[in-house]
Amino acid sequence: MDKETQQKLPDFKWFELVSQLSEINVASGNGGPFAALVIKSGELIASSCNEVLISGDPTAHAEVSVIRKACQQLGTFQLDDCILISSCEPCPMCLGAIYWARPERVYFINTREEAASIGFDDQFIYDEIALRPDQRHIPFLKVDHAAASKAFQAWKNKTDKTPY
Amino acid sequence: MDKETQQKLPDFKWFELVSQLSEINVASGNGGPFAALVIKSGELIASSCNEVLISGDPTAHAEVSVIRKACQQLGTFQLDDCILISSCEPCPMCLGAIYWARPERVYFINTREEAASIGFDDQFIYDEIALRPDQRHIPFLKVDHAAASKAFQAWKNKTDKTPY
């Protein structure tokens, strides 16, 4: 981390909080040892823990959940000028969610390798992304359908759409 | 697509349905021209359209939403023996969600290149994933924190945990 980046670091209390939340989440049994925060102008907008087990929702990772909450809180689908703090390097799903929400930057305190060492092998998904879609462990197969492009054409021609 | 894969193709009516739903979604203004289905043993378990605009939730892509609904419907966080049908090649967020939900296979009728041609540049996120985390357009920065590993250790030592 260079000096300029070091100087921009958010208040250390947020790293303390995200660490504590992830520890509490293990004790509660709600999900894995993960938590995330969204901060804007030094204020906490939203916090969330991993809720996969309590919700039965495999997408309820801390980062996806905190993005959903923060957007609801701010009344927008874009996290402009926000930072996201996670207890762990985001998995590919959460990375994608972060790119769609577009916060300014992301900080994390545990790496994907550390997550793998306790049984969360995000690296497997990172490896799968690089494969040809039809050659993945879960095959992604393109099927030809004559009407496939109709919705895309309708979107292209829609004059009153909200781009996102 | 080889002959064996061709023979396993789901009923063509599902491609017709996902195509129609994505077209209806443009007209309704709820979100982008995208829809997805989860099918198990030839039965529809759940369907969803992209709901980013109506929900203000950037993670409400059709695939993420249909996975959430199907898991709720089936009372599980794993889509064993299910197939997922999408109107478009899933973005990295949805790909990640699919890997966590683990359906058997995925079918789609429009490619990421076709999505890019109407303004949905998922390829940008695919490209960003391959970069070093601290060198992405949204920088992902590792911060050292003495207590970072406490939650991971607690998870490792938890004797009554549900692995997922």
Coordinates of N, CA, C and O in Angstrom, one line a residue, chain A:
Chain A
M1 N 0.9 -1.2 0.0 CA 0.0 0.0 0.0 C 0.9 1.2 0.0 O 1.7 1.4 0.9
D2 N 0.7 2.1 -1.0 CA 1.6 3.3 -1.0 C 1.1 4.4 0.0 O 0.1 4.2 0.7
K3 N 1.9 5.4 0.1 CA 1.7 6.4 1.2 C 0.4 7.1 1.0 O -0.3 7.3 2.0
E4 N 0.0 7.5 -0.2 CA -1.2 8.2 -0.5 C -2.4 7.4 0.0 O -3.3 7.8 0.6
T5 N -2.4 6.1 -0.4 CA -3.4 5.1 0.0 C -3.5 5.0 1.5 O -4.6 5.0 2.1
Q6 N -2.4 4.9 2.1 CA -2.3 4.8 3.6 C -3.0 5.9 4.3 O -3.7 5.8 5.2
Q7 N -2.7 7.1 3.7 CA -3.3 8.3 4.3 C -4.8 8.4 4.2 O -5.5 9.1 5.0
K8 N -5.3 7.7 3.2 CA -6.8 7.8 2.9 C -7.5 6.7 3.8 O -8.8 6.6 3.7
L9 N -6.8 5.9 4.5 CA -7.4 4.8 5.2 C -8.6 5.3 6.1 O -8.4 6.3 6.8
P10 N -9.7 4.5 6.2 CA -10.8 4.9 7.1 C -10.4 4.7 8.5 O -9.4 4.0 8.8
D11 N -11.2 5.4 9.4 CA -11.0 5.3 10.8 C -10.8 3.8 11.2 O -11.6 2.9 10.8
F12 N -9.8 3.5 12.1 CA -9.6 2.1 12.5 C -10.7 1.5 13.2 O -10.9 0.2 13.2
K13 N -11.6 2.3 13.8 CA -12.7 1.7 14.5 C -13.6 0.9 13.6 O -14.3 -0.1 14.1
W14 N -13.7 1.2 12.3 CA -14.5 0.4 11.4 C -14.0 -1.0 11.2 O -14.7 -2.0 11.0
F15 N -12.6 -1.1 11.2 CA -12.0 -2.5 11.1 C -12.3 -3.3 12.4 O -12.5 -4.5 12.3
E16 N -12.3 -2.6 13.5 CA -12.6 -3.2 14.8 C -14.0 -3.7 14.8 O -14.3 -4.8 15.2
L17 N -14.9 -2.8 14.3 CA -16.4 -3.2 14.2 C -16.6 -4.4 13.3 O -17.3 -5.3 13.7
V18 N -16.1 -4.4 12.1 CA -16.3 -5.5 11.2 C -15.8 -6.8 11.7 O -16.3 -7.9 11.5
S19 N -14.6 -6.7 12.4 CA -14.0 -7.9 13.0 C -14.9 -8.4 14.1 O -15.2 -9.6 14.2
Q20 N -15.4 -7.5 15.0 CA -16.3 -8.0 16.1 C -17.6 -8.6 15.5 O -18.1 -9.6 16.0
L21 N -18.2 -7.9 14.5 CA -19.4 -8.4 14.0 C -19.3 -9.8 13.4 O -20.1 -10.7 13.5
S22 N -18.1 -10.1 12.7 CA -17.9 -11.4 12.1 C -17.7 -12.4 13.2 O -18.1 -13.6 13.0
E23 N -17.1 -12.0 14.3 CA -16.9 -13.0 15.4 C -18.3 -13.3 16.1 O -18.6 -14.5 16.4
I24 N -19.1 -12.3 16.3 CA -20.4 -12.5 16.9 C -21.3 -13.4 16.0 O -22.1 -14.2 16.5
N25 N -21.1 -13.3 14.7 CA -21.9 -14.1 13.7 C -21.6 -15.6 13.8 O -22.5 -16.4 13.5
V26 N -20.4 -15.9 14.2 CA -20.1 -17.3 14.4 C -20.8 -17.9 15.6 O -21.4 -18.9 15.6
A27 N -20.8 -17.1 16.7 CA -21.5 -17.5 17.9 C -23.0 -17.6 17.7 O -23.6 -18.5 18.2
S28 N -23.6 -16.7 16.9 CA -25.0 -16.7 16.7 C -25.5 -17.9 15.8 O -26.6 -18.3 15.9
G29 N -24.5 -18.4 15.0 CA -24.9 -19.5 14.1 C -25.7 -19.0 12.8 O -26.2 -19.8 12.1
N30 N -25.7 -17.7 12.6 CA -26.5 -17.1 11.5 C -25.8 -17.4 10.2 O -26.5 -17.4 9.1
G31 N -24.5 -17.6 10.2 CA -23.8 -17.8 8.9 C -22.3 -17.9 9.2 O -21.9 -18.1 10.3
G32 N -21.6 -17.7 8.1 CA -20.1 -17.8 8.2 C -19.5 -16.6 8.9 O -20.2 -15.7 9.3
P33 N -18.2 -16.7 9.2 CA -17.5 -15.7 9.9 C -17.2 -14.4 9.1 O -16.0 -14.0 9.0
F34 N -18.2 -13.8 8.6 CA -18.1 -12.7 7.7 C -19.0 -11.5 8.0 O -20.2 -11.8 8.4
A35 N -18.5 -10.3 7.9 CA -19.4 -9.1 8.1 C -18.9 -8.0 7.1 O -17.8 -8.1 6.6
A36 N -19.7 -7.0 6.9 CA -19.3 -5.9 6.0 C -20.1 -4.6 6.4 O -21.2 -4.7 7.0
L37 N -19.5 -3.5 6.1 CA -20.0 -2.2 6.4 C -20.0 -1.3 5.1 O -19.1 -1.5 4.3
V38 N -20.9 -0.4 5.1 CA -20.8 0.7 4.1 C -20.7 2.0 4.8 O -21.6 2.3 5.7
I39 N -19.7 2.8 4.5 CA -19.4 4.0 5.2 C -19.5 5.2 4.1 O -19.0 5.0 3.0
K40 N -20.1 6.3 4.5 CA -20.1 7.5 3.6 C -19.8 8.7 4.5 O -20.5 8.9 5.5
S41 N -18.9 9.5 4.1 CA -18.4 10.7 4.8 C -18.2 10.4 6.3 O -18.7 11.1 7.2
G42 N -17.6 9.3 6.6 CA -17.2 8.9 7.9 C -18.4 8.4 8.8 O -18.2 8.1 10.0
E43 N -19.6 8.2 8.2 CA -20.7 7.7 8.9 C -21.1 6.3 8.4 O -21.0 6.0 7.2
L44 N -21.5 5.5 9.4 CA -22.0 4.1 9.0 C -23.4 4.2 8.4 O -24.3 4.7 9.0
I45 N -23.5 3.7 7.1 CA -24.8 3.7 6.4 C -25.5 2.4 6.7 O -26.7 2.3 6.9
A46 N -24.7 1.3 6.6 CA -25.3 0.0 6.9 C -24.3 -1.0 7.3 O -23.1 -0.9 6.9
S47 N -24.7 -2.0 8.0 CA -23.8 -3.2 8.4 C -24.6 -4.5 8.1 O -25.8 -4.5 8.2
S48 N -23.8 -5.5 7.8 CA -24.5 -6.8 7.7 C -23.5 -7.9 8.0 O -22.3 -7.8 7.7
C49 N -24.0 -9.0 8.5 CA -23.2 -10.2 8.6 C -23.7 -11.2 7.5 O -24.7 -11.0 6.9
N50 N -22.9 -12.2 7.3 CA -23.3 -13.3 6.4 C -24.5 -14.0 7.0 O -24.5 -14.4 8.2
E51 N -25.6 -14.1 6.2 CA -26.8 -14.7 6.8 C -27.3 -15.9 6.0 O -28.5 -16.2 5.9
V52 N -26.3 -16.6 5.4 CA -26.7 -17.8 4.5 C -27.5 -18.8 5.3 O -28.5 -19.3 4.9
L53 N -27.0 -19.1 6.5 CA -27.6 -20.2 7.3 C -29.0 -19.8 7.9 O -30.0 -20.6 7.8
I54 N -29.1 -18.6 8.4 CA -30.4 -18.2 9.1 C -31.4 -17.9 8.0 O -32.6 -18.1 8.2
S55 N -31.0 -17.5 6.8 CA -32.0 -17.1 5.8 C -32.2 -18.2 4.8 O -33.2 -18.2 4.0
G56 N -31.3 -19.2 4.7 CA -31.4 -20.3 3.7 C -31.2 -19.7 2.3 O -31.6 -20.3 1.3
D57 N -30.5 -18.6 2.2 CA -30.3 -17.9 1.0 C -28.8 -17.9 0.6 O -28.0 -17.2 1.3
P58 N -28.4 -18.6 -0.4 CA -26.9 -18.7 -0.7 C -26.3 -17.4 -1.1 O -25.1 -17.3 -1.2
T59 N -27.1 -16.4 -1.5 CA -26.6 -15.1 -1.9 C -26.5 -14.1 -0.8 O -26.0 -13.0 -1.0
A60 N -26.9 -14.6 0.4 CA -26.8 -13.6 1.6 C -25.5 -13.5 2.2 O -25.3 -13.6 3.4
H61 N -24.5 -13.3 1.4 CA -23.1 -12.9 1.9 C -23.2 -11.5 2.5 O -24.0 -10.7 2.1
A62 N -22.2 -11.3 3.3 CA -22.2 -10.0 4.0 C -22.2 -8.8 3.1 O -22.9 -7.8 3.3
E63 N -21.4 -8.9 2.0 CA -21.3 -7.8 1.1 C -22.5 -7.5 0.3 O -23.0 -6.4 0.1
V64 N -23.1 -8.6 -0.2 CA -24.4 -8.5 -1.0 C -25.5 -7.9 -0.1 O -26.2 -6.9 -0.4
S65 N -25.6 -8.4 1.1 CA -26.6 -7.9 2.1 C -26.4 -6.5 2.5 O -27.3 -5.7 2.5
V66 N -25.1 -6.1 2.7 CA -24.9 -4.7 3.1 C -25.1 -3.7 1.9 O -25.5 -2.6 2.1
I67 N -24.8 -4.2 0.7 CA -25.1 -3.3 -0.5 C -26.6 -3.1 -0.6 O -27.1 -2.0 -0.8
R68 N -27.4 -4.2 -0.4 CA -28.9 -4.1 -0.5 C -29.4 -3.1 0.6 O -30.2 -2.3 0.3
K69 N -28.9 -3.3 1.8 CA -29.3 -2.4 2.9 C -28.9 -0.9 2.7 O -29.7 0.0 2.9
A70 N -27.7 -0.7 2.3 CA -27.2 0.6 2.1 C -28.0 1.3 1.0 O -28.3 2.5 1.1
C71 N -28.2 0.6 -0.1 CA -29.0 1.2 -1.2 C -30.4 1.6 -0.8 O -30.9 2.7 -1.1
Q72 N -31.0 0.7 0.0 CA -32.3 1.0 0.6 C -32.3 2.3 1.5 O -33.1 3.2 1.3
Q73 N -31.3 2.3 2.3 CA -31.1 3.4 3.2 C -30.9 4.7 2.5 O -31.4 5.8 2.9
L74 N -30.1 4.7 1.4 CA -29.7 5.9 0.7 C -30.7 6.2 -0.4 O -30.7 7.3 -1.1
G75 N -31.6 5.3 -0.7 CA -32.6 5.5 -1.8 C -32.0 5.6 -3.2 O -32.5 6.3 -4.0
T76 N -31.0 4.8 -3.4 CA -30.4 4.8 -4.7 C -29.8 3.4 -5.0 O -29.7 2.6 -4.1
F77 N -29.6 3.1 -6.3 CA -28.9 1.8 -6.6 C -27.4 2.0 -6.9 O -26.8 1.1 -7.4
Q78 N -26.9 3.2 -6.5 CA -25.4 3.4 -6.7 C -24.8 3.9 -5.4 O -25.3 4.9 -4.9
L79 N -23.7 3.3 -5.0 CA -23.1 3.7 -3.8 C -22.0 4.8 -4.0 O -20.8 4.6 -3.6
D80 N -22.3 5.8 -4.7 CA -21.3 6.9 -5.0 C -20.7 7.4 -3.7 O -21.4 7.6 -2.7
D81 N -19.4 7.7 -3.7 CA -18.7 8.3 -2.6 C -18.8 7.4 -1.3 O -18.5 7.9 -0.2
C82 N -19.1 6.2 -1.4 CA -19.1 5.3 -0.3 C -17.9 4.4 -0.3 O -17.3 4.1 -1.4
I83 N -17.5 3.9 0.9 CA -16.5 2.8 0.9 C -17.2 1.6 1.5 O -18.1 1.7 2.3
L84 N -16.7 0.4 1.1 CA -17.2 -0.8 1.6 C -16.0 -1.5 2.4 O -14.9 -1.6 1.9
I85 N -16.3 -1.9 3.6 CA -15.3 -2.6 4.4 C -15.8 -4.0 4.7 O -16.9 -4.1 5.2
S86 N -15.0 -5.0 4.4 CA -15.4 -6.3 4.5 C -14.4 -7.1 5.4 O -13.2 -6.7 5.4
S87 N -14.9 -8.0 6.2 CA -14.0 -8.8 7.0 C -13.1 -9.7 6.2 O -12.1 -10.3 6.6
C88 N -13.5 -9.9 4.9 CA -12.7 -10.8 4.0 C -12.7 -10.4 2.6 O -13.7 -9.7 2.2
E89 N -11.7 -10.7 1.9 CA -11.6 -10.4 0.4 C -12.9 -11.0 -0.2 O -13.2 -12.1 -0.1
P90 N -13.6 -10.1 -0.9 CA -14.9 -10.6 -1.5 C -14.8 -11.7 -2.5 O -13.8 -11.8 -3.3
C91 N -15.8 -12.6 -2.5 CA -15.8 -13.7 -3.5 C -16.3 -13.1 -4.8 O -16.7 -12.0 -4.9
P92 N -16.2 -13.9 -5.9 CA -16.6 -13.3 -7.2 C -18.0 -12.8 -7.3 O -18.3 -11.8 -7.9
M93 N -19.0 -13.5 -6.6 CA -20.4 -12.9 -6.5 C -20.4 -11.5 -5.9 O -21.0 -10.6 -6.5
C94 N -19.7 -11.4 -4.8 CA -19.7 -10.1 -4.1 C -18.9 -9.1 -4.9 O -19.3 -7.9 -4.9
L95 N -17.8 -9.5 -5.5 CA -17.1 -8.6 -6.4 C -18.0 -8.0 -7.5 O -18.0 -6.8 -7.7
G96 N -18.8 -8.9 -8.1 CA -19.7 -8.5 -9.1 C -20.7 -7.5 -8.5 O -21.0 -6.4 -9.1
A97 N -21.3 -7.8 -7.4 CA -22.2 -6.9 -6.7 C -21.6 -5.5 -6.4 O -22.3 -4.5 -6.6
I98 N -20.4 -5.5 -6.0 CA -19.6 -4.3 -5.7 C -19.5 -3.5 -7.0 O -19.7 -2.3 -7.0
Y99 N -19.2 -4.1 -8.1 CA -19.0 -3.4 -9.4 C -20.4 -2.8 -9.8 O -20.4 -1.7 -10.4
W100 N -21.5 -3.5 -9.6 CA -22.8 -2.9 -10.0 C -23.2 -1.8 -9.1 O -23.9 -0.8 -9.5
A101 N -22.7 -1.8 -7.8 CA -23.1 -0.8 -6.8 C -22.2 0.4 -6.9 O -22.5 1.5 -6.5
R102 N -20.9 0.1 -7.4 CA -19.9 1.2 -7.6 C -19.6 2.0 -6.4 O -19.6 3.3 -6.5
P103 N -19.2 1.4 -5.3 CA -18.6 2.3 -4.2 C -17.2 2.7 -4.7 O -16.7 2.2 -5.7
E104 N -16.6 3.6 -3.9 CA -15.3 4.2 -4.3 C -14.2 3.2 -4.2 O -13.3 3.2 -5.0
R105 N -14.2 2.5 -3.1 CA -13.1 1.5 -2.8 C -13.5 0.5 -1.8 O -14.6 0.7 -1.1
V106 N -12.8 -0.6 -1.7 CA -13.1 -1.7 -0.8 C -11.9 -2.0 0.1 O -10.8 -2.0 -0.4
Y107 N -12.1 -2.2 1.3 CA -11.0 -2.6 2.2 C -11.4 -4.0 2.9 O -12.6 -4.2 3.2
F108 N -10.4 -4.8 3.0 CA -10.7 -6.1 3.7 C -9.5 -6.5 4.6 O -8.4 -6.0 4.4
I109 N -9.8 -7.3 5.6 CA -8.8 -7.6 6.6 C -8.4 -9.1 6.6 O -7.4 -9.5 7.3
N110 N -9.1 -10.0 5.9 CA -8.6 -11.4 5.7 C -8.6 -11.6 4.2 O -9.5 -11.1 3.4
T111 N -7.7 -12.5 3.7 CA -7.5 -12.8 2.3 C -8.3 -14.0 1.9 O -8.8 -14.8 2.7
R112 N -8.5 -14.2 0.6 CA -9.2 -15.4 0.1 C -8.4 -16.7 0.5 O -9.0 -17.7 0.7
E113 N -7.1 -16.6 0.6 CA -6.3 -17.7 1.0 C -6.6 -18.1 2.5 O -6.7 -19.3 2.8
E114 N -6.8 -17.1 3.3 CA -7.1 -17.3 4.7 C -8.5 -17.9 4.8 O -8.8 -18.8 5.6
A115 N -9.5 -17.5 3.9 CA -10.8 -18.0 3.9 C -10.7 -19.5 3.5 O -11.4 -20.4 4.0
A116 N -9.9 -19.8 2.5 CA -9.8 -21.2 2.0 C -9.3 -22.1 3.1 O -9.7 -23.3 3.2
S117 N -8.4 -21.6 4.0 CA -7.8 -22.4 5.0 C -8.9 -22.8 6.1 O -8.6 -23.7 6.9
I118 N -10.1 -22.1 6.1 CA -11.1 -22.6 7.0 C -12.3 -23.1 6.3 O -13.4 -23.2 6.8
G119 N -12.1 -23.5 5.0 CA -13.1 -24.2 4.2 C -14.0 -23.4 3.3 O -14.9 -24.0 2.7
F120 N -13.7 -22.1 3.1 CA -14.5 -21.3 2.1 C -13.6 -21.1 0.9 O -12.8 -20.2 0.8
D121 N -13.8 -22.0 -0.1 CA -12.9 -22.0 -1.3 C -13.4 -21.1 -2.4 O -13.7 -21.6 -3.5
D122 N -13.3 -19.8 -2.2 CA -13.7 -18.8 -3.2 C -12.8 -19.0 -4.4 O -13.2 -18.7 -5.6
Q123 N -11.6 -19.4 -4.2 CA -10.6 -19.5 -5.3 C -11.1 -20.4 -6.4 O -10.9 -20.2 -7.6
F124 N -11.9 -21.5 -6.0 CA -12.5 -22.4 -7.0 C -13.3 -21.6 -8.0 O -13.3 -21.8 -9.2
I125 N -14.1 -20.7 -7.5 CA -15.0 -19.9 -8.4 C -14.2 -19.0 -9.2 O -14.4 -18.8 -10.4
Y126 N -13.2 -18.3 -8.6 CA -12.3 -17.5 -9.4 C -11.7 -18.3 -10.6 O -11.6 -17.8 -11.7
D127 N -11.3 -19.5 -10.3 CA -10.7 -20.4 -11.4 C -11.7 -20.7 -12.4 O -11.4 -20.8 -13.6
E128 N -13.0 -21.0 -12.0 CA -14.0 -21.4 -13.0 C -14.3 -20.3 -14.0 O -14.7 -20.6 -15.1
I129 N -14.3 -19.0 -13.5 CA -14.7 -17.9 -14.3 C -13.8 -17.9 -15.6 O -14.3 -17.5 -16.6
A130 N -12.6 -18.2 -15.4 CA -11.6 -18.1 -16.5 C -11.8 -19.2 -17.6 O -11.3 -19.1 -18.7
L131 N -12.6 -20.2 -17.2 CA -12.8 -21.3 -18.2 C -13.8 -21.0 -19.3 O -14.7 -20.1 -19.1
R132 N -13.8 -21.7 -20.4 CA -14.9 -21.6 -21.4 C -16.2 -22.0 -20.7 O -16.2 -23.0 -20.0
P133 N -17.2 -21.1 -20.9 CA -18.5 -21.4 -20.2 C -19.0 -22.9 -20.3 O -19.4 -23.4 -19.3
D134 N -18.9 -23.5 -21.4 CA -19.4 -24.8 -21.6 C -18.5 -25.9 -21.0 O -18.8 -27.1 -20.9
Q135 N -17.3 -25.5 -20.5 CA -16.3 -26.4 -19.9 C -16.2 -26.3 -18.4 O -15.3 -26.9 -17.8
R136 N -17.0 -25.5 -17.8 CA -17.0 -25.3 -16.4 C -17.6 -26.6 -15.6 O -18.3 -27.3 -16.2
H137 N -17.3 -26.7 -14.3 CA -17.9 -27.8 -13.5 C -19.4 -27.7 -13.5 O -20.1 -28.7 -13.5
I138 N -19.9 -26.4 -13.5 CA -21.3 -26.2 -13.8 C -21.4 -25.7 -15.2 O -21.0 -24.5 -15.4
P139 N -21.8 -26.5 -16.2 CA -21.7 -26.0 -17.6 C -22.7 -24.9 -17.8 O -23.8 -25.0 -17.4
F140 N -22.2 -23.9 -18.5 CA -23.0 -22.7 -19.0 C -23.2 -22.9 -20.5 O -22.2 -22.6 -21.2
L141 N -24.4 -23.2 -21.0 CA -24.6 -23.6 -22.4 C -25.5 -22.6 -23.1 O -26.6 -22.3 -22.7
K142 N -25.0 -22.1 -24.2 CA -25.7 -21.2 -25.1 C -26.7 -22.0 -26.0 O -26.3 -23.0 -26.6
V143 N -28.0 -21.6 -26.0 CA -29.0 -22.3 -26.8 C -29.5 -21.3 -27.8 O -29.8 -20.1 -27.4
D144 N -29.7 -21.7 -29.0 CA -30.2 -20.8 -30.0 C -31.7 -20.8 -29.9 O -32.4 -21.8 -29.8
H145 N -32.3 -19.5 -29.9 CA -33.7 -19.4 -29.8 C -34.1 -18.1 -30.7 O -33.5 -17.1 -30.5
A146 N -34.9 -18.4 -31.6 CA -35.2 -17.3 -32.6 C -35.7 -16.0 -32.0 O -35.3 -14.9 -32.5
A147 N -36.4 -16.1 -30.9 CA -36.9 -14.8 -30.3 C -36.0 -14.2 -29.3 O -36.4 -13.2 -28.6
A148 N -34.8 -14.8 -29.1 CA -33.9 -14.4 -28.0 C -33.6 -12.9 -28.0 O -33.6 -12.3 -26.9
S149 N -33.5 -12.3 -29.2 CA -33.1 -10.9 -29.2 C -34.2 -9.9 -29.1 O -34.0 -8.7 -29.0
K150 N -35.5 -10.4 -29.0 CA -36.6 -9.5 -29.0 C -36.6 -8.5 -27.8 O -36.8 -7.3 -28.0
A151 N -36.3 -9.0 -26.6 CA -36.3 -8.1 -25.4 C -35.1 -7.1 -25.5 O -35.3 -6.0 -25.1
F152 N -34.0 -7.6 -26.1 CA -32.8 -6.7 -26.2 C -33.2 -5.5 -27.2 O -32.8 -4.4 -27.0
Q153 N -33.8 -5.9 -28.3 CA -34.3 -4.9 -29.2 C -35.2 -3.9 -28.6 O -35.1 -2.7 -28.8
A154 N -36.2 -4.5 -27.8 CA -37.2 -3.6 -27.1 C -36.5 -2.6 -26.2 O -36.8 -1.4 -26.1
W155 N -35.5 -3.1 -25.5 CA -34.7 -2.2 -24.6 C -34.0 -1.1 -25.4 O -34.0 0.1 -25.0
K156 N -33.3 -1.5 -26.4 CA -32.6 -0.6 -27.3 C -33.5 0.5 -27.8 O -33.1 1.7 -27.9
N157 N -34.7 0.1 -28.2 CA -35.7 1.1 -28.8 C -36.5 1.9 -27.7 O -37.2 2.8 -28.1
K158 N -36.4 1.5 -26.5 CA -37.2 2.1 -25.4 C -36.7 3.5 -25.2 O -35.5 3.8 -24.9
T159 N -37.6 4.5 -25.4 CA -37.1 5.9 -25.3 C -37.1 6.5 -23.9 O -36.4 7.4 -23.6
D160 N -37.9 5.9 -23.0 CA -38.1 6.4 -21.6 C -37.3 5.5 -20.6 O -37.7 5.5 -19.4
K161 N -36.3 4.8 -21.0 CA -35.7 3.9 -20.1 C -34.7 4.6 -19.1 O -34.2 5.7 -19.5
T162 N -34.5 4.0 -17.9 CA -33.5 4.5 -17.0 C -32.2 3.6 -17.2 O -32.2 2.5 -16.8
P163 N -31.1 4.1 -17.7 CA -29.9 3.3 -17.8 C -29.4 3.1 -16.4 O -29.5 3.9 -15.5
Y164 N -28.8 1.9 -16.2 CA -28.2 1.6 -14.9 C -26.9 0.8 -15.0 O -26.6 0.4 -16.1

